[in-house]
Short mmCIF file of C-alpha atoms and ligand atoms in Angstrom, two decimals:
data_model
loop_
_atom_site.label_atom_id
_atom_site.label_comp_id
_atom_site.label_asym_id
_atom_site.label_seq_id
_atom_site.Cartn_x
_atom_site.Cartn_y
_atom_site.Cartn_z
CA MET Y 233 -35.98 -24.90 -19.70
CA LYS Y 234 -32.96 -27.23 -19.65
CA LYS Y 235 -32.42 -28.98 -22.94
CA THR Y 236 -31.33 -32.55 -23.17
CA ALA Y 237 -28.53 -32.92 -25.65
CA PRO Y 238 -29.64 -33.82 -29.21
CA VAL Y 239 -26.13 -35.23 -29.77
CA ALA Y 240 -24.07 -37.79 -27.87
CA LYS Y 241 -20.44 -38.06 -26.91
CA ASN Y 242 -18.24 -39.36 -29.78
CA ASP Y 243 -20.80 -38.40 -32.46
CA TYR Y 244 -19.33 -36.97 -35.65
CA ILE Y 245 -21.53 -34.22 -37.06
CA ASP Y 246 -21.41 -31.49 -39.69
CA VAL Y 247 -22.02 -27.97 -38.40
CA THR Y 248 -21.72 -24.27 -39.24
CA PHE Y 249 -20.13 -22.01 -36.64
CA GLU Y 250 -22.36 -19.07 -35.82
CA ASP Y 251 -20.47 -17.10 -33.25
CA LEU Y 252 -17.49 -16.94 -30.90
CA THR Y 253 -17.71 -17.21 -27.12
CA HIS Y 254 -15.94 -14.60 -25.02
CA ASP Y 255 -13.09 -17.06 -24.59
CA GLY Y 256 -12.66 -17.54 -28.29
CA ALA Y 257 -14.36 -20.89 -28.96
CA GLY Y 258 -16.56 -21.32 -32.02
CA VAL Y 259 -20.27 -21.88 -31.32
CA ALA Y 260 -22.30 -24.34 -33.40
CA LYS Y 261 -25.96 -25.11 -32.70
CA VAL Y 262 -27.81 -28.39 -33.21
CA ASP Y 263 -31.57 -27.81 -32.80
CA GLY Y 264 -30.74 -24.79 -30.66
CA TYR Y 265 -28.31 -26.76 -28.46
CA PRO Y 266 -24.94 -24.94 -28.38
CA ILE Y 267 -21.66 -26.81 -28.79
CA PHE Y 268 -18.36 -25.03 -28.16
CA ILE Y 269 -15.41 -25.90 -30.36
CA PRO Y 270 -11.99 -24.28 -29.93
CA ASP Y 271 -10.59 -23.12 -33.30
CA GLY Y 272 -13.94 -22.72 -35.08
CA LEU Y 273 -14.63 -19.32 -36.63
CA PRO Y 274 -18.03 -17.78 -37.46
CA GLY Y 275 -19.24 -18.71 -40.93
CA GLU Y 276 -17.10 -21.82 -41.23
CA LYS Y 277 -18.56 -25.22 -42.09
CA ALA Y 278 -16.88 -28.18 -40.47
CA LYS Y 279 -17.03 -31.75 -39.27
CA ILE Y 280 -16.72 -31.95 -35.50
CA LYS Y 281 -16.55 -34.70 -32.92
CA VAL Y 282 -18.64 -34.30 -29.80
CA ILE Y 283 -16.40 -34.62 -26.75
CA LYS Y 284 -18.75 -33.91 -23.89
CA THR Y 285 -22.41 -33.12 -23.39
CA ASN Y 286 -23.89 -31.21 -20.47
CA LYS Y 287 -27.56 -30.39 -19.99
CA GLY Y 288 -27.56 -26.99 -21.66
CA TYR Y 289 -24.44 -27.13 -23.83
CA GLY Y 290 -21.67 -29.37 -25.09
CA PHE Y 291 -18.03 -29.36 -26.23
CA GLY Y 292 -16.50 -30.63 -29.42
CA ARG Y 293 -13.29 -30.92 -31.37
CA LEU Y 294 -12.69 -29.67 -34.89
CA ILE Y 295 -12.08 -32.63 -37.22
CA LYS Y 296 -12.25 -31.19 -40.73
CA LEU Y 297 -12.94 -27.74 -42.17
CA TYR Y 298 -15.13 -27.76 -45.29
CA GLU Y 299 -15.32 -23.99 -45.71
CA LYS Y 300 -12.88 -21.51 -44.21
CA SER Y 301 -13.62 -18.05 -42.92
CA GLU Y 302 -12.02 -15.17 -44.83
CA HIS Y 303 -10.64 -14.17 -41.43
CA ARG Y 304 -8.79 -17.44 -40.85
CA ILE Y 305 -5.05 -17.05 -41.10
CA GLU Y 306 -2.45 -19.75 -41.39
CA VAL Y 307 0.14 -19.41 -38.68
CA PRO Y 308 3.02 -21.71 -38.01
CA ALA Y 309 1.69 -24.56 -35.86
CA SER Y 310 2.80 -23.22 -32.54
CA GLU Y 311 2.94 -24.46 -28.99
CA THR Y 312 1.82 -21.04 -27.84
CA HIS Y 313 -1.44 -21.51 -29.70
CA LYS Y 314 -2.18 -24.89 -28.23
CA TYR Y 315 -0.91 -24.37 -24.72
CA GLY Y 316 0.07 -20.78 -24.17
CA GLY Y 317 -3.17 -18.88 -24.10
CA THR Y 318 -3.14 -17.37 -27.60
CA GLN Y 319 -6.59 -18.73 -28.39
CA LEU Y 320 -7.26 -16.27 -31.22
CA GLN Y 321 -4.07 -16.81 -33.15
CA HIS Y 322 -5.92 -18.40 -36.09
CA LEU Y 323 -8.13 -15.32 -36.49
CA SER Y 324 -6.82 -12.38 -38.54
CA TYR Y 325 -5.83 -9.40 -36.42
CA GLU Y 326 -8.63 -7.38 -37.97
CA GLY Y 327 -11.02 -10.18 -37.02
CA GLN Y 328 -9.68 -10.20 -33.45
CA LEU Y 329 -10.21 -6.45 -33.10
CA GLN Y 330 -13.78 -6.75 -34.41
CA PHE Y 331 -14.44 -9.61 -31.99
CA LYS Y 332 -13.21 -7.61 -28.99
CA GLU Y 333 -15.03 -4.44 -29.93
CA LYS Y 334 -18.28 -6.31 -30.51
CA GLN Y 335 -17.91 -8.05 -27.17
CA VAL Y 336 -17.58 -4.71 -25.37
CA ARG Y 337 -20.64 -3.27 -27.13
CA GLU Y 338 -22.77 -6.33 -26.44
CA VAL Y 339 -21.86 -6.59 -22.78
CA LEU Y 340 -22.41 -2.88 -22.14
CA SER Y 341 -25.83 -3.14 -23.69
CA ARG Y 342 -26.87 -6.49 -22.17
CA ILE Y 343 -25.47 -6.16 -18.64
CA GLY Y 344 -25.09 -2.39 -18.31
CA LYS Y 345 -28.28 -1.46 -20.23
CA LEU Y 346 -26.16 1.18 -21.95
CA GLU Y 347 -27.58 0.80 -25.46
CA ASP Y 348 -26.56 4.16 -26.88
CA VAL Y 349 -23.21 4.67 -25.25
CA LYS Y 350 -20.41 5.84 -27.52
CA VAL Y 351 -17.88 3.01 -27.97
CA HIS Y 352 -14.85 4.06 -30.03
CA PRO Y 353 -13.15 1.66 -32.44
CA ILE Y 354 -10.67 -0.46 -30.48
CA LEU Y 355 -7.05 0.74 -30.50
CA GLY Y 356 -4.94 -2.16 -31.74
CA MET Y 357 -1.22 -2.69 -32.28
CA GLU Y 358 0.53 -2.12 -35.56
CA GLU Y 359 2.61 -5.24 -34.97
CA PRO Y 360 0.50 -7.64 -32.87
CA TRP Y 361 3.27 -10.22 -32.38
CA HIS Y 362 6.28 -10.43 -30.06
CA TYR Y 363 4.92 -7.73 -27.79
CA ARG Y 364 5.44 -9.31 -24.34
CA ASN Y 365 8.41 -8.21 -22.26
CA LYS Y 366 8.40 -11.08 -19.78
CA ALA Y 367 8.32 -14.87 -19.77
CA GLN Y 368 8.61 -17.34 -16.94
CA VAL Y 369 8.81 -20.92 -18.11
CA PRO Y 370 8.90 -24.21 -16.23
CA VAL Y 371 11.95 -26.43 -16.78
CA GLY Y 372 11.92 -30.21 -17.24
CA GLU Y 373 14.17 -32.91 -18.63
CA LYS Y 374 14.00 -35.08 -21.72
CA ASP Y 375 16.65 -37.46 -23.10
CA GLY Y 376 19.23 -36.13 -20.68
CA LYS Y 377 18.71 -32.49 -21.66
CA LEU Y 378 16.81 -29.61 -20.13
CA ILE Y 379 13.58 -28.55 -21.79
CA ALA Y 380 11.49 -25.45 -21.05
CA GLY Y 381 8.11 -24.34 -22.26
CA PHE Y 382 4.43 -24.77 -21.54
CA PHE Y 383 2.56 -27.27 -19.44
CA LYS Y 384 0.11 -29.34 -21.45
CA PRO Y 385 -3.40 -28.47 -20.29
CA ARG Y 386 -4.47 -30.36 -17.16
CA SER Y 387 -1.12 -32.08 -16.93
CA HIS Y 388 2.37 -31.52 -15.59
CA GLU Y 389 4.04 -32.52 -18.82
CA ILE Y 390 6.25 -29.79 -20.26
CA VAL Y 391 6.33 -29.13 -24.00
CA ASP Y 392 9.74 -27.82 -25.07
CA THR Y 393 9.16 -24.50 -26.80
CA ASN Y 394 11.76 -22.64 -28.81
CA GLU Y 395 9.78 -19.59 -29.63
CA SER Y 396 6.66 -17.94 -28.34
CA LEU Y 397 5.08 -15.78 -31.02
CA ILE Y 398 3.93 -13.16 -28.54
CA GLN Y 399 7.21 -12.80 -26.65
CA HIS Y 400 9.81 -10.24 -27.59
CA PRO Y 401 12.72 -11.92 -29.45
CA ALA Y 402 15.10 -10.83 -26.68
CA VAL Y 403 12.94 -12.73 -24.18
CA ASN Y 404 12.71 -15.85 -26.36
CA GLU Y 405 16.46 -15.77 -26.90
CA ALA Y 406 17.24 -15.34 -23.21
CA ILE Y 407 15.10 -18.34 -22.22
CA GLN Y 408 16.76 -20.56 -24.86
CA VAL Y 409 20.28 -19.49 -24.03
CA VAL Y 410 19.90 -19.89 -20.26
CA LYS Y 411 18.28 -23.30 -20.80
CA GLU Y 412 21.23 -24.39 -22.96
CA ILE Y 413 23.83 -23.06 -20.55
CA CYS Y 414 22.25 -24.78 -17.56
CA SER Y 415 21.95 -27.98 -19.60
CA GLU Y 416 25.63 -27.80 -20.57
CA GLN Y 417 26.58 -27.29 -16.95
CA GLY Y 418 24.69 -30.42 -15.97
CA ILE Y 419 22.01 -28.68 -13.88
CA GLN Y 420 19.12 -30.99 -13.02
CA ALA Y 421 15.55 -29.97 -13.66
CA TYR Y 422 13.17 -29.81 -10.72
CA ASP Y 423 10.97 -32.88 -10.44
CA GLU Y 424 7.61 -31.70 -9.22
CA ALA Y 425 6.21 -35.10 -8.26
CA ALA Y 426 9.21 -36.09 -6.15
CA HIS Y 427 10.01 -32.51 -5.06
CA LYS Y 428 13.63 -33.18 -5.99
CA GLY Y 429 16.13 -31.68 -8.42
CA THR Y 430 17.24 -28.10 -8.88
CA LEU Y 431 16.05 -25.78 -11.63
CA ARG Y 432 12.34 -24.93 -11.47
CA HIS Y 433 11.81 -21.97 -13.78
CA ILE Y 434 13.72 -19.56 -15.97
CA MET Y 435 12.40 -16.03 -16.16
CA ALA Y 436 13.44 -13.24 -18.51
CA ARG Y 437 12.36 -9.60 -18.54
CA TYR Y 438 13.26 -7.01 -21.11
CA GLY Y 439 13.03 -3.23 -21.00
CA LYS Y 440 11.99 -2.47 -24.58
CA THR Y 441 12.80 1.22 -24.38
CA THR Y 442 16.19 0.72 -22.72
CA GLY Y 443 17.31 -2.62 -24.18
CA GLU Y 444 18.09 -3.90 -20.68
CA LEU Y 445 17.65 -7.60 -19.95
CA MET Y 446 17.12 -9.37 -16.61
CA VAL Y 447 17.52 -13.11 -16.19
CA VAL Y 448 16.14 -14.91 -13.14
CA VAL Y 449 17.02 -18.51 -12.37
CA ILE Y 450 14.63 -20.11 -9.90
CA THR Y 451 15.80 -23.19 -7.99
CA ARG Y 452 14.44 -25.48 -5.29
CA THR Y 453 17.85 -25.70 -3.68
CA ALA Y 454 19.47 -22.82 -1.79
CA ASP Y 455 22.55 -23.33 -3.92
CA LEU Y 456 22.90 -23.05 -7.68
CA PRO Y 457 25.65 -25.48 -8.76
CA GLN Y 458 28.21 -24.09 -11.27
CA LYS Y 459 26.98 -20.61 -10.43
CA ASN Y 460 30.10 -18.76 -11.60
CA LYS Y 461 30.34 -20.66 -14.84
CA ILE Y 462 26.65 -20.09 -15.58
CA VAL Y 463 26.96 -16.34 -14.95
CA GLU Y 464 30.09 -16.12 -17.08
CA GLU Y 465 28.38 -17.85 -20.00
CA ILE Y 466 25.22 -15.76 -19.73
CA VAL Y 467 27.22 -12.53 -19.84
CA VAL Y 468 29.07 -13.67 -22.95
CA ARG Y 469 26.08 -15.09 -24.82
CA LEU Y 470 23.51 -12.43 -23.86
CA PRO Y 471 25.50 -9.19 -24.12
CA HIS Y 472 22.57 -6.89 -23.24
CA VAL Y 473 22.01 -8.59 -19.87
CA LYS Y 474 22.12 -6.05 -17.02
CA SER Y 475 20.97 -8.21 -14.14
CA ILE Y 476 21.29 -11.91 -13.27
CA VAL Y 477 19.26 -12.98 -10.27
CA HIS Y 478 18.96 -16.24 -8.36
CA ASN Y 479 15.64 -16.86 -6.65
CA VAL Y 480 15.08 -19.77 -4.27
CA ASN Y 481 11.70 -21.43 -4.01
CA SER Y 482 12.00 -24.52 -1.82
CA LYS Y 483 8.26 -25.05 -1.31
CA ARG Y 484 5.91 -27.53 -2.91
CA THR Y 485 3.79 -24.95 -4.68
CA ASN Y 486 2.51 -23.67 -8.03
CA VAL Y 487 3.73 -20.20 -7.14
CA ILE Y 488 6.76 -19.50 -9.31
CA LEU Y 489 8.92 -17.16 -7.27
CA GLY Y 490 10.15 -17.84 -3.75
CA GLU Y 491 11.02 -15.29 -1.13
CA LYS Y 492 14.81 -15.43 -1.24
CA THR Y 493 16.42 -13.41 -4.00
CA LYS Y 494 20.11 -12.86 -4.58
CA VAL Y 495 21.73 -10.82 -7.31
CA LEU Y 496 24.43 -12.98 -8.93
CA TRP Y 497 25.71 -10.36 -11.33
CA GLY Y 498 24.94 -6.73 -12.28
CA ASN Y 499 22.09 -4.59 -10.92
CA ASP Y 500 19.13 -5.64 -8.83
CA VAL Y 501 16.76 -3.88 -11.26
CA ILE Y 502 16.37 -3.08 -14.92
CA TYR Y 503 14.75 0.13 -16.16
CA ASP Y 504 12.02 0.81 -18.66
CA TYR Y 505 9.89 3.78 -19.67
CA ILE Y 506 6.17 4.06 -20.25
CA GLY Y 507 5.77 7.43 -21.95
CA ASP Y 508 8.03 9.79 -19.98
CA VAL Y 509 7.79 7.87 -16.73
CA LYS Y 510 10.75 5.69 -15.77
CA PHE Y 511 10.25 2.43 -13.89
CA ALA Y 512 12.71 0.36 -11.89
CA ILE Y 513 11.74 -3.30 -12.20
CA SER Y 514 13.07 -5.90 -9.79
CA ALA Y 515 12.70 -9.67 -10.11
CA LEU Y 516 9.62 -9.63 -7.89
CA SER Y 517 7.98 -6.41 -9.14
CA PHE Y 518 4.74 -6.39 -10.99
CA TYR Y 519 5.14 -4.58 -14.31
CA GLN Y 520 2.86 -4.31 -17.33
CA VAL Y 521 3.74 -6.97 -19.92
CA ASN Y 522 2.84 -4.78 -22.91
CA PRO Y 523 4.20 -1.33 -22.12
CA ASP Y 524 3.48 0.05 -25.63
CA GLN Y 525 -0.24 -0.47 -25.29
CA THR Y 526 -0.14 0.48 -21.60
CA ARG Y 527 1.02 3.91 -22.72
CA VAL Y 528 -1.96 4.08 -25.11
CA LEU Y 529 -4.41 2.94 -22.41
CA TYR Y 530 -3.13 5.21 -19.64
CA GLY Y 531 -2.76 8.09 -22.10
CA LYS Y 532 -6.51 7.77 -22.68
CA ALA Y 533 -7.13 7.60 -18.93
CA LEU Y 534 -5.15 10.82 -18.53
CA GLU Y 535 -7.12 12.47 -21.34
CA TYR Y 536 -10.45 11.45 -19.78
CA ALA Y 537 -9.34 12.72 -16.37
CA GLY Y 538 -9.30 16.20 -17.98
CA LEU Y 539 -6.74 17.59 -15.53
CA THR Y 540 -5.88 21.29 -15.33
CA GLY Y 541 -3.30 21.15 -12.54
CA GLU Y 542 -5.78 22.05 -9.79
CA GLU Y 543 -7.26 18.62 -9.12
CA SER Y 544 -6.94 16.24 -6.27
CA VAL Y 545 -7.06 12.73 -7.76
CA ILE Y 546 -7.56 9.29 -6.20
CA ASP Y 547 -6.10 6.30 -8.07
CA ALA Y 548 -7.75 3.20 -6.62
CA TYR Y 549 -6.13 -0.21 -7.24
CA CYS Y 550 -2.94 1.64 -8.19
CA GLY Y 551 -0.48 -1.30 -8.31
CA ILE Y 552 3.05 0.07 -8.69
CA GLY Y 553 1.58 3.49 -9.43
CA THR Y 554 1.75 3.47 -13.22
CA ILE Y 555 -1.45 5.48 -13.64
CA SER Y 556 -0.79 7.61 -10.54
CA LEU Y 557 2.58 8.75 -11.90
CA PHE Y 558 1.05 9.51 -15.30
CA LEU Y 559 -1.66 11.61 -13.62
CA ALA Y 560 0.71 13.33 -11.18
CA GLN Y 561 2.36 15.15 -14.09
CA LYS Y 562 -0.92 17.03 -14.68
CA ALA Y 563 -2.68 17.05 -11.28
CA LYS Y 564 -2.19 18.99 -8.07
CA LYS Y 565 -2.03 15.85 -5.97
CA VAL Y 566 -2.56 12.12 -6.52
CA PHE Y 567 -3.45 9.59 -3.81
CA GLY Y 568 -2.84 5.95 -4.80
CA VAL Y 569 -4.36 2.99 -2.94
CA GLU Y 570 -3.30 -0.62 -3.36
CA VAL Y 571 -3.60 -3.76 -1.26
CA ILE Y 572 -0.12 -5.27 -1.88
CA PRO Y 573 2.56 -3.61 0.31
CA GLU Y 574 5.46 -4.45 -2.04
CA ALA Y 575 3.66 -2.78 -4.94
CA ILE Y 576 3.27 0.38 -2.84
CA GLU Y 577 7.00 0.29 -2.05
CA ASP Y 578 7.69 0.13 -5.79
CA ALA Y 579 5.22 2.97 -6.41
CA ARG Y 580 7.01 5.20 -3.88
CA ARG Y 581 10.41 4.33 -5.31
CA ASN Y 582 9.20 5.06 -8.83
CA ALA Y 583 7.79 8.43 -7.76
CA GLU Y 584 11.19 9.30 -6.33
CA LEU Y 585 13.02 8.02 -9.39
CA ASN Y 586 11.01 10.47 -11.50
CA GLY Y 587 11.23 13.38 -9.06
CA ILE Y 588 7.45 13.28 -8.61
CA ASP Y 589 6.60 14.68 -5.17
CA ASN Y 590 2.84 15.18 -5.51
CA ALA Y 591 1.89 11.48 -5.39
CA GLU Y 592 1.18 9.76 -2.08
CA PHE Y 593 0.60 6.02 -1.72
CA SER Y 594 -1.33 4.04 0.89
CA VAL Y 595 -1.57 0.31 1.51
CA GLY Y 596 -5.07 -1.06 2.03
CA GLU Y 597 -8.29 -2.16 0.39
CA ALA Y 598 -9.76 0.55 -1.78
CA GLU Y 599 -13.24 -0.16 -0.38
CA VAL Y 600 -11.99 0.42 3.16
CA VAL Y 601 -9.43 3.21 2.73
CA ILE Y 602 -11.44 5.49 0.43
CA PRO Y 603 -14.67 5.46 2.54
CA GLU Y 604 -12.43 6.29 5.51
CA TRP Y 605 -10.94 9.25 3.66
CA TYR Y 606 -14.41 10.41 2.69
CA LYS Y 607 -15.58 10.26 6.34
CA GLN Y 608 -12.62 12.41 7.29
CA GLY Y 609 -13.67 14.97 4.70
CA ASN Y 610 -11.02 14.18 2.10
CA LYS Y 611 -12.62 14.43 -1.29
CA ALA Y 612 -11.22 14.04 -4.74
CA ASN Y 613 -12.22 15.93 -7.88
CA VAL Y 614 -11.27 12.99 -10.07
CA LEU Y 615 -11.31 9.32 -9.22
CA VAL Y 616 -9.60 6.63 -11.28
CA VAL Y 617 -10.21 2.92 -10.74
CA ASP Y 618 -8.32 0.01 -12.33
CA PRO Y 619 -9.68 -3.02 -10.47
CA PRO Y 620 -8.90 -6.73 -10.98
CA ARG Y 621 -11.29 -8.88 -13.02
CA LYS Y 622 -13.98 -9.01 -10.36
CA GLY Y 623 -14.53 -5.27 -10.67
CA CYS Y 624 -15.10 -2.67 -7.94
CA ASP Y 625 -16.43 -3.49 -4.52
CA GLU Y 626 -19.93 -2.10 -3.93
CA ALA Y 627 -18.77 -0.16 -0.88
CA LEU Y 628 -16.32 1.71 -3.09
CA LEU Y 629 -18.97 2.44 -5.73
CA GLN Y 630 -21.30 3.79 -3.03
CA THR Y 631 -18.52 6.04 -1.70
CA ILE Y 632 -17.91 7.39 -5.20
CA ILE Y 633 -21.61 8.16 -5.53
CA ASP Y 634 -21.57 9.96 -2.15
CA MET Y 635 -18.27 11.76 -2.75
CA LYS Y 636 -19.37 12.99 -6.19
CA PRO Y 637 -16.04 13.56 -7.92
CA LYS Y 638 -16.81 15.43 -11.14
CA LYS Y 639 -15.02 12.77 -13.18
CA VAL Y 640 -14.60 9.03 -12.80
CA VAL Y 641 -12.23 7.18 -15.11
CA TYR Y 642 -12.79 3.43 -15.07
CA VAL Y 643 -10.02 1.21 -16.48
CA SER Y 644 -11.20 -2.39 -16.78
CA CYS Y 645 -9.82 -5.75 -17.87
CA ASN Y 646 -13.27 -7.36 -17.77
CA PRO Y 647 -16.12 -5.79 -19.76
CA ALA Y 648 -18.77 -7.79 -17.85
CA THR Y 649 -17.92 -6.39 -14.42
CA LEU Y 650 -17.32 -2.96 -15.98
CA ALA Y 651 -20.87 -3.01 -17.37
CA ARG Y 652 -22.28 -4.07 -14.01
CA ASP Y 653 -20.43 -1.26 -12.21
CA LEU Y 654 -21.31 1.38 -14.83
CA ARG Y 655 -24.97 0.59 -14.27
CA ILE Y 656 -24.55 1.26 -10.53
CA LEU Y 657 -22.69 4.53 -11.19
CA GLU Y 658 -25.29 5.60 -13.77
CA ASP Y 659 -28.09 4.99 -11.29
CA GLY Y 660 -26.09 6.95 -8.73
CA GLY Y 661 -25.83 10.10 -10.83
CA TYR Y 662 -23.05 9.52 -13.37
CA LYS Y 663 -23.22 9.57 -17.15
CA THR Y 664 -21.04 7.28 -19.24
CA VAL Y 665 -19.63 9.74 -21.76
CA GLU Y 666 -17.53 7.40 -23.86
CA VAL Y 667 -15.78 4.06 -23.87
CA GLN Y 668 -12.42 3.23 -25.44
CA PRO Y 669 -11.38 -0.41 -25.83
CA VAL Y 670 -7.63 -1.01 -26.17
CA ASP Y 671 -6.00 -4.25 -27.29
CA MET Y 672 -3.33 -4.92 -24.69
CA PHE Y 673 -3.03 -8.65 -25.42
CA PRO Y 674 -3.22 -9.46 -29.15
CA GLN Y 675 -3.81 -13.16 -30.04
CA THR Y 676 -5.54 -13.70 -26.69
CA THR Y 677 -9.18 -13.10 -25.83
CA HIS Y 678 -8.42 -10.41 -23.25
CA VAL Y 679 -9.69 -6.91 -23.80
CA GLU Y 680 -9.05 -3.72 -21.82
CA VAL Y 681 -11.42 -0.79 -21.71
CA VAL Y 682 -11.13 2.75 -20.42
CA THR Y 683 -14.34 4.64 -19.69
CA ASP Y 684 -15.00 8.32 -19.19
CA LEU Y 685 -17.78 9.11 -16.67
CA GLU Y 686 -19.07 12.50 -15.68
CA LEU Y 687 -21.23 13.62 -12.78
CA LYS Y 688 -24.61 14.60 -14.22
CA MET Y 689 -25.58 18.24 -13.68
CA PHE Y 690 -27.56 18.78 -10.52
CA ASN Y 691 -31.25 18.82 -11.27
N1 SAH H 271 -3.06 0.28 -12.22
C1 SAH H 271 -2.14 -0.73 -11.84
C2 SAH H 271 -2.61 -2.14 -12.10
C3 SAH H 271 -3.90 -2.47 -11.52
S1 SAH H 271 -4.20 -4.18 -11.50
C4 SAH H 271 -0.84 -0.54 -12.59
O1 SAH H 271 -0.80 0.24 -13.48
O2 SAH H 271 0.13 -1.18 -12.27
C5 SAH H 271 -5.26 -4.26 -10.10
C6 SAH H 271 -4.55 -4.02 -8.79
O3 SAH H 271 -5.52 -4.02 -7.76
C7 SAH H 271 -3.54 -5.09 -8.40
O4 SAH H 271 -2.32 -4.45 -8.17
C8 SAH H 271 -4.11 -5.70 -7.11
O5 SAH H 271 -3.11 -6.04 -6.20
C9 SAH H 271 -4.95 -4.58 -6.59
N2 SAH H 271 -6.08 -4.91 -5.71
C10 SAH H 271 -6.86 -6.01 -5.73
N3 SAH H 271 -7.88 -5.89 -4.85
C11 SAH H 271 -7.73 -4.69 -4.25
C12 SAH H 271 -8.47 -3.98 -3.25
N4 SAH H 271 -9.58 -4.50 -2.72
N5 SAH H 271 -8.06 -2.75 -2.90
C13 SAH H 271 -6.95 -2.19 -3.46
N6 SAH H 271 -6.21 -2.82 -4.40
C14 SAH H 271 -6.58 -4.05 -4.80
#
């Protein structure tokens, strides 16, 4: 039954928040009608203003807190919080971990009907700030100077941001310094509406284990004015820079990077390690933004794979081969599948860089390539999947059920699709042995999960 709203737009009401939605908004109920309010925490009493009412639910804004949650923490008012996706920044880290773990349990039970499955306590970070190794920020102009930061929601207005609390200090510093240098050299910001001007974005990437920094300057124009002076200044003011890259994106588009890339100074890549595996990262490469927790997550995946050195392993959705290269150290052979050709090129290069010769990579859709392999009689003993948010394609799940690898390790960035897929695998003969949530993105609502599945004994 659809409820008509018991409140109206612009009403001020007093409420108590009962829960958090999966995207971190507080939930208050008026006669059973839910209203979502960003910033509200369970247990808190507050005055809110109703912003919008739909048939089954509404939205509000927090006006005044009467009673605070013991989990609320005071953080410096930050642009990242308002605009940069760190929706849980006002919740203590312990509270965030509880929220994520609870979400995994609830979804597995509700969608996956896995009531009794063993869910381990979530693995969090000791220092849940400044963990990101990459930022790419849009550039604008204000009072004759360059600014760089976040877009205001649903607008193209840029908020100048000096520090993001989740970026590594080396990344924050690089963005500031490059912004200043370009400003001093009189570089114009790109004007999106008119599709005029020069500098679109500044990107910085940092190899935490090597201390190597890459700076990428993205322009609309093929030329970067004052190029030599800019490079000279960057090298002086950012001494750990190893690579300065100019990328040209002349299109009217929201996509940040264009196709033309030119190294202005130094190497074309920087290096970083996840565990013992070394990665070469170019301006265009995909690379995990939190390598510390990636090591924790993929370490678990490796443990669940239970390799003895005799196994043939398929790594579906392998990206640049991070998991494949982890597994190759303990398996007989690893076959990675990924749909983006450039990622497969990186995967092959990274295998070579590490002297790993038992990993083979193929370009294609997992749900097409793996059934093809199965038809040809190629079977794996262990299958690892790490799909995007929408989860695994049904054709792939059916092939797994037919192929019957003794172990399936499911790495997921979306508990809801994980739960849906686990149900299909359970019905097809697999048992969910245990589930390990890992906090890859503190201060945000994202949660990663790695799951250990075993083929049930033949009966
Ligand atoms: N394990 C990877 C990251 C996986 S992210 C790593 O460690 O780097 C999910 C990946 O799945 C992305 O690289 C995406 O390009 C790829 N992908 C999306 N749909 C796919 C499909 N149908 N078949 C194969 N790969 C796909």
